[in-house]
Amino acid sequence: MSETPAAEAKPGTTCAVIDIWEVLGKRWSLLIIKNLRTKETIRFNELKRALSGISSTVLSERLLELEREGLVTKKIYPEVPPRVEYSLTAQAKELEVIIKELAHWVGRWKRPQSVAQTVTKKEEPSSTTAS
Amino acid sequence: MSETPAAEAKPGTTCAVIDIWEVLGKRWSLLIIKNLRTKETIRFNELKRALSGISSTVLSERLLELEREGLVTKKIYPEVPPRVEYSLTAQAKELEVIIKELAHWVGRWKRPQSVAQTVTKKEEPSSTTAS
DNA sequence: CCGTATCCCCTCCGATACTG
DNA sequence: CAGTATCGGAGGGGATACGG
């Protein structure tokens, strides 16, 4: 019945969706995925340049989180000037489809909304009081 | 090609998806929608009781945001003990489908992930030895 | 080139108290 | 019952400096 049957410490972690949502909800996460999509592989500074404004700290952090979630693969080339390439996993490519649907959904409903409706009558809400 | 062509002030606001994502990414938002789904209409304190741990402040705030996004409708009954009923809009019901897909996606890939792969030799002869 | 360590600010969230 | 006002703590994110 209640939405917090277990894990009382973190009330927002009831279903698994919220888990991934919290990761993806963080700043830059979605943008990183979007940029990763433009190429098969992207290097760290290349990505950083594309996301102008992001700091190395945060980019590294997001990349690590996305890697832990299995959305990004990291390839380290032990060369003299270090080279690391990032790319999307198959899992992330599937996620993209859902994001696209979400984008479509957003576009379909893009418009100003009403604020609130005050019911003057004492009647059942089934009869729409939109006048 | 760059991801921040306009709106330099907010780098995370490139596409509309991120906009709704930021609202839904906030704590309790998803849970609120989930609870709203169990009934057609729910009252404020009823909802607050279901989401044990949330404060009136935050619940009110979330509800207002969701209303602004057009996901929730608010009906005010000017009675002696005030009565306000919240319910999902058609738009939110459509969103639910997408969330369900996301949930399915999460379930399909639920498993431990690798950490990182270091390329020791050969493979990928791309000339990227620029210093 | 690819990050980590540190500091600081600023927003978010919870708790409490109070009003219509 | 249904909120708003205010305060204070915690954590995310940016800037800078430094290491491998």
PDB file of C-alpha atoms (C1' of nucleotides) in Angstrom:
ATOM      1  CA  MET A   1       0.000   0.000   0.000  1.00  0.00           C
ATOM      2  CA  SER A   2       2.570   2.459   1.113  1.00  0.00           C
ATOM      3  CA  GLU A   3       5.287   3.449  -1.304  1.00  0.00           C
ATOM      4  CA  THR A   4       8.093   3.007   1.152  1.00  0.00           C
ATOM      5  CA  PRO A   5       7.892  -0.605   2.239  1.00  0.00           C
ATOM      6  CA  ALA A   6      11.643  -1.098   2.448  1.00  0.00           C
ATOM      7  CA  ALA A   7      14.712   1.106   2.435  1.00  0.00           C
ATOM      8  CA  GLU A   8      13.306   3.757   4.692  1.00  0.00           C
ATOM      9  CA  ALA A   9      16.607   5.567   4.587  1.00  0.00           C
ATOM     10  CA  LYS A  10      16.073   6.558   0.988  1.00  0.00           C
ATOM     11  CA  PRO A  11      12.388   7.109   0.335  1.00  0.00           C
ATOM     12  CA  GLY A  12      13.005   7.860  -3.301  1.00  0.00           C
ATOM     13  CA  THR A  13      14.366   4.436  -4.113  1.00  0.00           C
ATOM     14  CA  THR A  14      11.289   2.308  -4.374  1.00  0.00           C
ATOM     15  CA  CYS A  15      11.406   0.996  -7.902  1.00  0.00           C
ATOM     16  CA  ALA A  16      14.395   0.469 -10.166  1.00  0.00           C
ATOM     17  CA  VAL A  17      13.293   3.147 -12.567  1.00  0.00           C
ATOM     18  CA  ILE A  18      13.962   5.844 -10.051  1.00  0.00           C
ATOM     19  CA  ASP A  19      17.463   4.525  -9.656  1.00  0.00           C
ATOM     20  CA  ILE A  20      18.456   5.068 -13.262  1.00  0.00           C
ATOM     21  CA  TRP A  21      16.376   8.199 -13.325  1.00  0.00           C
ATOM     22  CA  GLU A  22      18.492   9.714 -10.578  1.00  0.00           C
ATOM     23  CA  VAL A  23      21.645   9.052 -12.512  1.00  0.00           C
ATOM     24  CA  LEU A  24      20.270  10.340 -15.773  1.00  0.00           C
ATOM     25  CA  GLY A  25      18.614  13.225 -14.012  1.00  0.00           C
ATOM     26  CA  LYS A  26      21.928  14.670 -12.976  1.00  0.00           C
ATOM     27  CA  ARG A  27      23.262  17.565 -14.934  1.00  0.00           C
ATOM     28  CA  TRP A  28      25.124  16.840 -18.184  1.00  0.00           C
ATOM     29  CA  SER A  29      24.262  13.126 -18.211  1.00  0.00           C
ATOM     30  CA  LEU A  30      21.801  13.389 -21.034  1.00  0.00           C
ATOM     31  CA  LEU A  31      23.990  15.776 -22.968  1.00  0.00           C
ATOM     32  CA  ILE A  32      26.906  13.405 -22.661  1.00  0.00           C
ATOM     33  CA  ILE A  33      24.861  10.583 -24.092  1.00  0.00           C
ATOM     34  CA  LYS A  34      23.637  12.813 -26.861  1.00  0.00           C
ATOM     35  CA  ASN A  35      27.186  13.767 -27.798  1.00  0.00           C
ATOM     36  CA  LEU A  36      28.423  10.222 -27.577  1.00  0.00           C
ATOM     37  CA  ARG A  37      25.819   9.391 -30.171  1.00  0.00           C
ATOM     38  CA  THR A  38      27.313  11.683 -32.795  1.00  0.00           C
ATOM     39  CA  LYS A  39      30.437   9.566 -33.030  1.00  0.00           C
ATOM     40  CA  GLU A  40      31.249   5.954 -32.315  1.00  0.00           C
ATOM     41  CA  THR A  41      34.073   6.924 -29.984  1.00  0.00           C
ATOM     42  CA  ILE A  42      35.025  10.185 -28.365  1.00  0.00           C
ATOM     43  CA  ARG A  43      38.050  11.161 -26.332  1.00  0.00           C
ATOM     44  CA  PHE A  44      37.889  12.936 -23.023  1.00  0.00           C
ATOM     45  CA  ASN A  45      38.928  16.420 -24.021  1.00  0.00           C
ATOM     46  CA  GLU A  46      37.045  16.166 -27.274  1.00  0.00           C
ATOM     47  CA  LEU A  47      33.911  15.546 -25.270  1.00  0.00           C
ATOM     48  CA  LYS A  48      34.792  18.274 -22.850  1.00  0.00           C
ATOM     49  CA  ARG A  49      35.169  20.726 -25.690  1.00  0.00           C
ATOM     50  CA  ALA A  50      31.796  19.792 -27.137  1.00  0.00           C
ATOM     51  CA  LEU A  51      30.132  20.334 -23.775  1.00  0.00           C
ATOM     52  CA  SER A  52      31.516  23.790 -23.303  1.00  0.00           C
ATOM     53  CA  GLY A  53      31.081  24.797 -19.719  1.00  0.00           C
ATOM     54  CA  ILE A  54      31.591  21.463 -18.044  1.00  0.00           C
ATOM     55  CA  SER A  55      34.569  20.928 -15.785  1.00  0.00           C
ATOM     56  CA  SER A  56      36.901  17.958 -15.886  1.00  0.00           C
ATOM     57  CA  THR A  57      35.774  16.990 -12.440  1.00  0.00           C
ATOM     58  CA  VAL A  58      32.148  16.674 -13.310  1.00  0.00           C
ATOM     59  CA  LEU A  59      32.707  15.121 -16.709  1.00  0.00           C
ATOM     60  CA  SER A  60      34.849  12.441 -15.177  1.00  0.00           C
ATOM     61  CA  GLU A  61      32.279  11.870 -12.504  1.00  0.00           C
ATOM     62  CA  ARG A  62      29.360  11.551 -14.922  1.00  0.00           C
ATOM     63  CA  LEU A  63      31.347   9.271 -17.169  1.00  0.00           C
ATOM     64  CA  LEU A  64      32.122   7.029 -14.232  1.00  0.00           C
ATOM     65  CA  GLU A  65      28.482   6.879 -13.222  1.00  0.00           C
ATOM     66  CA  LEU A  66      27.368   6.094 -16.732  1.00  0.00           C
ATOM     67  CA  GLU A  67      29.997   3.419 -16.942  1.00  0.00           C
ATOM     68  CA  ARG A  68      28.774   1.871 -13.712  1.00  0.00           C
ATOM     69  CA  GLU A  69      25.269   1.834 -15.132  1.00  0.00           C
ATOM     70  CA  GLY A  70      26.547   0.038 -18.183  1.00  0.00           C
ATOM     71  CA  LEU A  71      25.760   2.825 -20.598  1.00  0.00           C
ATOM     72  CA  VAL A  72      29.277   3.788 -21.514  1.00  0.00           C
ATOM     73  CA  THR A  73      32.419   1.846 -22.312  1.00  0.00           C
ATOM     74  CA  LYS A  74      35.846   3.128 -21.594  1.00  0.00           C
ATOM     75  CA  LYS A  75      38.930   2.119 -23.536  1.00  0.00           C
ATOM     76  CA  ILE A  76      42.336   3.030 -22.232  1.00  0.00           C
ATOM     77  CA  TYR A  77      45.272   3.079 -24.600  1.00  0.00           C
ATOM     78  CA  PRO A  78      48.542   3.011 -22.641  1.00  0.00           C
ATOM     79  CA  GLU A  79      50.331   5.405 -24.935  1.00  0.00           C
ATOM     80  CA  VAL A  80      52.778   8.143 -24.152  1.00  0.00           C
ATOM     81  CA  PRO A  81      50.173  10.866 -24.485  1.00  0.00           C
ATOM     82  CA  PRO A  82      47.368   9.012 -22.741  1.00  0.00           C
ATOM     83  CA  ARG A  83      44.387   8.211 -24.896  1.00  0.00           C
ATOM     84  CA  VAL A  84      41.007   7.180 -23.575  1.00  0.00           C
ATOM     85  CA  GLU A  85      38.007   6.605 -25.776  1.00  0.00           C
ATOM     86  CA  TYR A  86      34.404   6.507 -24.679  1.00  0.00           C
ATOM     87  CA  SER A  87      31.490   4.994 -26.504  1.00  0.00           C
ATOM     88  CA  LEU A  88      27.904   4.007 -25.952  1.00  0.00           C
ATOM     89  CA  THR A  89      26.950   0.431 -25.167  1.00  0.00           C
ATOM     90  CA  ALA A  90      24.140  -1.492 -26.790  1.00  0.00           C
ATOM     91  CA  GLN A  91      22.136  -0.861 -23.672  1.00  0.00           C
ATOM     92  CA  ALA A  92      22.485   2.883 -24.116  1.00  0.00           C
ATOM     93  CA  LYS A  93      21.459   2.634 -27.747  1.00  0.00           C
ATOM     94  CA  GLU A  94      18.231   1.017 -26.658  1.00  0.00           C
ATOM     95  CA  LEU A  95      17.730   3.714 -24.090  1.00  0.00           C
ATOM     96  CA  GLU A  96      18.007   6.270 -26.839  1.00  0.00           C
ATOM     97  CA  VAL A  97      14.834   4.956 -28.382  1.00  0.00           C
ATOM     98  CA  ILE A  98      12.966   5.625 -25.189  1.00  0.00           C
ATOM     99  CA  ILE A  99      14.454   9.088 -24.891  1.00  0.00           C
ATOM    100  CA  LYS A 100      13.341   9.779 -28.431  1.00  0.00           C
ATOM    101  CA  GLU A 101       9.822   8.770 -27.489  1.00  0.00           C
ATOM    102  CA  LEU A 102      10.018  11.068 -24.535  1.00  0.00           C
ATOM    103  CA  ALA A 103      11.167  13.868 -26.809  1.00  0.00           C
ATOM    104  CA  HIS A 104       8.247  13.168 -29.071  1.00  0.00           C
ATOM    105  CA  TRP A 105       5.909  13.191 -26.118  1.00  0.00           C
ATOM    106  CA  VAL A 106       7.274  16.523 -24.974  1.00  0.00           C
ATOM    107  CA  GLY A 107       6.792  18.002 -28.421  1.00  0.00           C
ATOM    108  CA  ARG A 108       3.264  16.750 -28.670  1.00  0.00           C
ATOM    109  CA  TRP A 109       2.154  18.451 -25.477  1.00  0.00           C
ATOM    110  CA  LYS A 110       4.243  21.588 -25.701  1.00  0.00           C
ATOM    111  CA  ARG A 111       1.922  24.379 -24.685  1.00  0.00           C
ATOM    112  CA  PRO A 112       0.909  26.599 -21.779  1.00  0.00           C
ATOM    113  CA  GLN A 113      -1.138  24.994 -19.050  1.00  0.00           C
ATOM    114  CA  SER A 114      -3.925  26.109 -16.792  1.00  0.00           C
ATOM    115  CA  VAL A 115      -3.250  26.870 -13.176  1.00  0.00           C
ATOM    116  CA  ALA A 116      -6.018  25.387 -11.095  1.00  0.00           C
ATOM    117  CA  GLN A 117      -9.742  24.861 -11.253  1.00  0.00           C
ATOM    118  CA  THR A 118     -12.041  25.823  -8.449  1.00  0.00           C
ATOM    119  CA  VAL A 119     -15.193  23.821  -8.231  1.00  0.00           C
ATOM    120  CA  THR A 120     -18.086  26.053  -7.397  1.00  0.00           C
ATOM    121  CA  LYS A 121     -20.730  23.393  -7.478  1.00  0.00           C
ATOM    122  CA  LYS A 122     -20.811  20.538  -5.054  1.00  0.00           C
ATOM    123  CA  GLU A 123     -21.227  18.039  -7.842  1.00  0.00           C
ATOM    124  CA  GLU A 124     -19.140  15.090  -8.901  1.00  0.00           C
ATOM    125  CA  PRO A 125     -15.962  15.943 -10.864  1.00  0.00           C
ATOM    126  CA  SER A 126     -17.124  13.765 -13.746  1.00  0.00           C
ATOM    127  CA  SER A 127     -18.947  16.732 -15.196  1.00  0.00           C
ATOM    128  CA  THR A 128     -16.158  18.932 -16.459  1.00  0.00           C
ATOM    129  CA  THR A 129     -16.615  22.393 -15.031  1.00  0.00           C
ATOM    130  CA  ALA A 130     -14.646  24.027 -17.791  1.00  0.00           C
ATOM    131  CA  SER A 131     -16.631  27.049 -18.800  1.00  0.00           C
TER     132      SER A 131
ATOM    133  CA  MET B   1      27.427  20.452 -34.159  1.00  0.00           C
ATOM    134  CA  SER B   2      28.100  21.860 -30.753  1.00  0.00           C
ATOM    135  CA  GLU B   3      25.582  21.123 -28.077  1.00  0.00           C
ATOM    136  CA  THR B   4      25.433  24.630 -26.710  1.00  0.00           C
ATOM    137  CA  PRO B   5      24.497  26.820 -29.644  1.00  0.00           C
ATOM    138  CA  ALA B   6      22.138  29.043 -27.722  1.00  0.00           C
ATOM    139  CA  ALA B   7      21.251  29.720 -24.113  1.00  0.00           C
ATOM    140  CA  GLU B   8      24.775  29.793 -22.811  1.00  0.00           C
ATOM    141  CA  ALA B   9      23.518  30.690 -19.396  1.00  0.00           C
ATOM    142  CA  LYS B  10      22.058  27.242 -18.838  1.00  0.00           C
ATOM    143  CA  PRO B  11      24.189  24.656 -20.578  1.00  0.00           C
ATOM    144  CA  GLY B  12      21.867  21.862 -19.560  1.00  0.00           C
ATOM    145  CA  THR B  13      18.900  23.244 -21.420  1.00  0.00           C
ATOM    146  CA  THR B  14      19.585  22.359 -24.980  1.00  0.00           C
ATOM    147  CA  CYS B  15      16.653  20.185 -25.919  1.00  0.00           C
ATOM    148  CA  ALA B  16      13.167  20.112 -24.487  1.00  0.00           C
ATOM    149  CA  VAL B  17      13.610  16.625 -23.121  1.00  0.00           C
ATOM    150  CA  ILE B  18      16.079  17.832 -20.564  1.00  0.00           C
ATOM    151  CA  ASP B  19      13.573  20.376 -19.421  1.00  0.00           C
ATOM    152  CA  ILE B  20      10.940  17.861 -18.399  1.00  0.00           C
ATOM    153  CA  TRP B  21      13.682  15.535 -17.242  1.00  0.00           C
ATOM    154  CA  GLU B  22      14.843  18.100 -14.717  1.00  0.00           C
ATOM    155  CA  VAL B  23      11.380  18.389 -13.277  1.00  0.00           C
ATOM    156  CA  LEU B  24      10.769  14.671 -13.170  1.00  0.00           C
ATOM    157  CA  GLY B  25      14.292  14.051 -11.945  1.00  0.00           C
ATOM    158  CA  LYS B  26      13.629  15.862  -8.720  1.00  0.00           C
ATOM    159  CA  ARG B  27      12.991  13.864  -5.637  1.00  0.00           C
ATOM    160  CA  TRP B  28       9.433  12.534  -5.076  1.00  0.00           C
ATOM    161  CA  SER B  29       8.161  13.572  -8.505  1.00  0.00           C
ATOM    162  CA  LEU B  30       8.035  10.072  -9.873  1.00  0.00           C
ATOM    163  CA  LEU B  31       6.644   8.670  -6.650  1.00  0.00           C
ATOM    164  CA  ILE B  32       3.913  11.269  -6.675  1.00  0.00           C
ATOM    165  CA  ILE B  33       2.891  10.266 -10.167  1.00  0.00           C
ATOM    166  CA  LYS B  34       3.011   6.645  -9.186  1.00  0.00           C
ATOM    167  CA  ASN B  35       0.708   7.258  -6.259  1.00  0.00           C
ATOM    168  CA  LEU B  36      -1.624   9.420  -8.237  1.00  0.00           C
ATOM    169  CA  ARG B  37      -2.032   6.466 -10.545  1.00  0.00           C
ATOM    170  CA  THR B  38      -3.488   4.233  -7.840  1.00  0.00           C
ATOM    171  CA  LYS B  39      -6.571   6.384  -7.546  1.00  0.00           C
ATOM    172  CA  GLU B  40      -8.380   8.754  -9.847  1.00  0.00           C
ATOM    173  CA  THR B  41      -8.200  11.568  -7.328  1.00  0.00           C
ATOM    174  CA  ILE B  42      -6.196  12.010  -4.161  1.00  0.00           C
ATOM    175  CA  ARG B  43      -6.310  14.667  -1.512  1.00  0.00           C
ATOM    176  CA  PHE B  44      -3.286  16.473  -0.194  1.00  0.00           C
ATOM    177  CA  ASN B  45      -2.870  14.847   3.174  1.00  0.00           C
ATOM    178  CA  GLU B  46      -3.858  11.500   1.782  1.00  0.00           C
ATOM    179  CA  LEU B  47      -0.978  11.780  -0.634  1.00  0.00           C
ATOM    180  CA  LYS B  48       1.322  13.014   2.056  1.00  0.00           C
ATOM    181  CA  ARG B  49       0.490  10.016   4.192  1.00  0.00           C
ATOM    182  CA  ALA B  50       1.213   7.629   1.362  1.00  0.00           C
ATOM    183  CA  LEU B  51       4.578   9.213   0.753  1.00  0.00           C
ATOM    184  CA  SER B  52       5.736   8.901   4.317  1.00  0.00           C
ATOM    185  CA  GLY B  53       8.716  11.114   4.861  1.00  0.00           C
ATOM    186  CA  ILE B  54       7.799  13.971   2.603  1.00  0.00           C
ATOM    187  CA  SER B  55       7.111  17.388   4.059  1.00  0.00           C
ATOM    188  CA  SER B  56       4.192  19.593   3.194  1.00  0.00           C
ATOM    189  CA  THR B  57       6.562  22.130   1.736  1.00  0.00           C
ATOM    190  CA  VAL B  58       8.111  19.798  -0.767  1.00  0.00           C
ATOM    191  CA  LEU B  59       4.885  18.030  -1.651  1.00  0.00           C
ATOM    192  CA  SER B  60       3.240  21.333  -2.402  1.00  0.00           C
ATOM    193  CA  GLU B  61       6.233  22.392  -4.423  1.00  0.00           C
ATOM    194  CA  ARG B  62       6.335  19.216  -6.491  1.00  0.00           C
ATOM    195  CA  LEU B  63       2.602  19.343  -7.062  1.00  0.00           C
ATOM    196  CA  LEU B  64       2.887  22.894  -8.317  1.00  0.00           C
ATOM    197  CA  GLU B  65       5.685  21.984 -10.694  1.00  0.00           C
ATOM    198  CA  LEU B  66       3.794  19.017 -12.026  1.00  0.00           C
ATOM    199  CA  GLU B  67       0.760  21.177 -12.485  1.00  0.00           C
ATOM    200  CA  ARG B  68       2.788  23.714 -14.422  1.00  0.00           C
ATOM    201  CA  GLU B  69       4.028  20.928 -16.651  1.00  0.00           C
ATOM    202  CA  GLY B  70       0.478  19.893 -17.279  1.00  0.00           C
ATOM    203  CA  LEU B  71       0.795  16.515 -15.626  1.00  0.00           C
ATOM    204  CA  VAL B  72      -1.473  17.103 -12.680  1.00  0.00           C
ATOM    205  CA  THR B  73      -4.835  18.777 -12.257  1.00  0.00           C
ATOM    206  CA  LYS B  74      -5.889  20.477  -9.113  1.00  0.00           C
ATOM    207  CA  LYS B  75      -9.477  20.832  -8.028  1.00  0.00           C
ATOM    208  CA  ILE B  76     -10.363  23.109  -5.177  1.00  0.00           C
ATOM    209  CA  TYR B  77     -13.626  22.645  -3.330  1.00  0.00           C
ATOM    210  CA  PRO B  78     -14.502  25.771  -1.335  1.00  0.00           C
ATOM    211  CA  GLU B  79     -15.852  23.889   1.623  1.00  0.00           C
ATOM    212  CA  VAL B  80     -15.524  24.571   5.299  1.00  0.00           C
ATOM    213  CA  PRO B  81     -12.812  22.029   5.826  1.00  0.00           C
ATOM    214  CA  PRO B  82     -10.893  22.770   2.654  1.00  0.00           C
ATOM    215  CA  ARG B  83     -10.771  19.965   0.144  1.00  0.00           C
ATOM    216  CA  VAL B  84      -8.370  19.793  -2.765  1.00  0.00           C
ATOM    217  CA  GLU B  85      -8.151  16.857  -5.099  1.00  0.00           C
ATOM    218  CA  TYR B  86      -5.279  16.026  -7.388  1.00  0.00           C
ATOM    219  CA  SER B  87      -5.364  13.805 -10.413  1.00  0.00           C
ATOM    220  CA  LEU B  88      -3.287  12.885 -13.426  1.00  0.00           C
ATOM    221  CA  THR B  89      -3.955  14.461 -16.796  1.00  0.00           C
ATOM    222  CA  ALA B  90      -4.172  12.628 -20.084  1.00  0.00           C
ATOM    223  CA  GLN B  91      -0.691  13.851 -20.817  1.00  0.00           C
ATOM    224  CA  ALA B  92       0.625  12.181 -17.687  1.00  0.00           C
ATOM    225  CA  LYS B  93      -1.135   8.957 -18.569  1.00  0.00           C
ATOM    226  CA  GLU B  94       0.726   8.914 -21.850  1.00  0.00           C
ATOM    227  CA  LEU B  95       3.951   9.584 -20.027  1.00  0.00           C
ATOM    228  CA  GLU B  96       3.269   6.557 -17.916  1.00  0.00           C
ATOM    229  CA  VAL B  97       3.608   4.357 -20.954  1.00  0.00           C
ATOM    230  CA  ILE B  98       7.073   5.682 -21.575  1.00  0.00           C
ATOM    231  CA  ILE B  99       8.032   5.220 -17.950  1.00  0.00           C
ATOM    232  CA  LYS B 100       6.814   1.660 -18.159  1.00  0.00           C
ATOM    233  CA  GLU B 101       9.062   1.116 -21.145  1.00  0.00           C
ATOM    234  CA  LEU B 102      11.907   2.572 -19.188  1.00  0.00           C
ATOM    235  CA  ALA B 103      11.120   0.229 -16.338  1.00  0.00           C
ATOM    236  CA  HIS B 104      11.136  -2.672 -18.756  1.00  0.00           C
ATOM    237  CA  TRP B 105      14.445  -1.503 -20.167  1.00  0.00           C
ATOM    238  CA  VAL B 106      15.920  -1.322 -16.674  1.00  0.00           C
ATOM    239  CA  GLY B 107      14.747  -4.823 -15.886  1.00  0.00           C
ATOM    240  CA  ARG B 108      16.146  -6.217 -19.078  1.00  0.00           C
ATOM    241  CA  TRP B 109      19.663  -4.974 -18.407  1.00  0.00           C
ATOM    242  CA  LYS B 110      19.750  -5.451 -14.652  1.00  0.00           C
ATOM    243  CA  ARG B 111      23.136  -6.995 -13.966  1.00  0.00           C
ATOM    244  CA  PRO B 112      26.663  -6.195 -12.815  1.00  0.00           C
ATOM    245  CA  GLN B 113      28.823  -4.280 -15.205  1.00  0.00           C
ATOM    246  CA  SER B 114      32.465  -4.276 -16.133  1.00  0.00           C
ATOM    247  CA  VAL B 115      34.718  -1.459 -15.058  1.00  0.00           C
ATOM    248  CA  ALA B 116      37.026  -0.533 -17.895  1.00  0.00           C
ATOM    249  CA  GLN B 117      39.022  -2.202 -20.604  1.00  0.00           C
ATOM    250  CA  THR B 118      42.645  -1.448 -21.235  1.00  0.00           C
ATOM    251  CA  VAL B 119      43.839  -2.041 -24.752  1.00  0.00           C
ATOM    252  CA  THR B 120      47.239  -3.642 -24.579  1.00  0.00           C
ATOM    253  CA  LYS B 121      48.144  -4.197 -28.185  1.00  0.00           C
ATOM    254  CA  LYS B 122      47.005  -3.985 -31.813  1.00  0.00           C
ATOM    255  CA  GLU B 123      43.454  -3.153 -32.837  1.00  0.00           C
ATOM    256  CA  GLU B 124      42.272   0.280 -33.898  1.00  0.00           C
ATOM    257  CA  PRO B 125      45.153   1.517 -36.026  1.00  0.00           C
ATOM    258  CA  SER B 126      43.713   5.006 -36.127  1.00  0.00           C
ATOM    259  CA  SER B 127      46.408   7.642 -36.329  1.00  0.00           C
ATOM    260  CA  THR B 128      45.800   9.619 -33.201  1.00  0.00           C
ATOM    261  CA  THR B 129      49.290  10.103 -31.871  1.00  0.00           C
ATOM    262  CA  ALA B 130      49.014  13.832 -31.905  1.00  0.00           C
ATOM    263  CA  SER B 131      50.837  15.387 -28.988  1.00  0.00           C
TER     264      SER B 131
ATOM    265  C1'  DC C   1      46.340  14.224 -22.477  1.00  0.00           C
ATOM    266  C1'  DC C   2      43.582  12.418 -18.723  1.00  0.00           C
ATOM    267  C1'  DG C   3      42.140  12.839 -14.898  1.00  0.00           C
ATOM    268  C1'  DT C   4      41.997  13.649  -9.126  1.00  0.00           C
ATOM    269  C1'  DA C   5      42.067  16.872  -4.937  1.00  0.00           C
ATOM    270  C1'  DT C   6      40.425  20.847  -2.813  1.00  0.00           C
ATOM    271  C1'  DC C   7      37.635  24.751  -1.869  1.00  0.00           C
ATOM    272  C1'  DC C   8      33.388  27.273  -2.198  1.00  0.00           C
ATOM    273  C1'  DC C   9      28.894  28.471  -3.508  1.00  0.00           C
ATOM    274  C1'  DC C  10      24.357  27.565  -4.200  1.00  0.00           C
ATOM    275  C1'  DT C  11      20.352  24.921  -4.651  1.00  0.00           C
ATOM    276  C1'  DC C  12      17.601  21.344  -2.724  1.00  0.00           C
ATOM    277  C1'  DC C  13      15.270  19.157   0.934  1.00  0.00           C
ATOM    278  C1'  DG C  14      13.601  18.330   5.681  1.00  0.00           C
ATOM    279  C1'  DA C  15      11.805  20.337  10.118  1.00  0.00           C
ATOM    280  C1'  DT C  16       9.238  23.506  12.502  1.00  0.00           C
ATOM    281  C1'  DA C  17       5.903  27.047  13.076  1.00  0.00           C
ATOM    282  C1'  DC C  18       2.118  29.531  11.567  1.00  0.00           C
ATOM    283  C1'  DT C  19      -2.226  31.076   8.561  1.00  0.00           C
ATOM    284  C1'  DG C  20      -6.775  30.588   5.807  1.00  0.00           C
TER     285       DG C  20
ATOM    286  C1'  DC D   1      -7.499  20.238   5.907  1.00  0.00           C
ATOM    287  C1'  DA D   2      -4.331  22.560   2.892  1.00  0.00           C
ATOM    288  C1'  DG D   3      -0.952  24.876   2.459  1.00  0.00           C
ATOM    289  C1'  DT D   4       3.048  29.142   3.093  1.00  0.00           C
ATOM    290  C1'  DA D   5       7.240  31.219   5.722  1.00  0.00           C
ATOM    291  C1'  DT D   6      11.536  30.639   7.489  1.00  0.00           C
ATOM    292  C1'  DC D   7      15.662  28.382   8.931  1.00  0.00           C
ATOM    293  C1'  DG D   8      19.512  25.214   8.684  1.00  0.00           C
ATOM    294  C1'  DG D   9      22.002  21.090   7.037  1.00  0.00           C
ATOM    295  C1'  DA D  10      23.666  18.295   3.179  1.00  0.00           C
ATOM    296  C1'  DG D  11      25.163  17.560  -1.294  1.00  0.00           C
ATOM    297  C1'  DG D  12      25.850  18.718  -6.204  1.00  0.00           C
ATOM    298  C1'  DG D  13      28.431  21.329  -9.341  1.00  0.00           C
ATOM    299  C1'  DG D  14      32.028  24.956 -10.822  1.00  0.00           C
ATOM    300  C1'  DA D  15      36.896  26.900 -10.611  1.00  0.00           C
ATOM    301  C1'  DT D  16      41.469  26.159  -9.738  1.00  0.00           C
ATOM    302  C1'  DA D  17      45.641  23.606  -8.901  1.00  0.00           C
ATOM    303  C1'  DC D  18      48.157  19.639  -9.191  1.00  0.00           C
ATOM    304  C1'  DG D  19      49.693  14.489 -10.445  1.00  0.00           C
ATOM    305  C1'  DG D  20      50.440  10.250 -13.813  1.00  0.00           C
TER     306       DG D  20
END
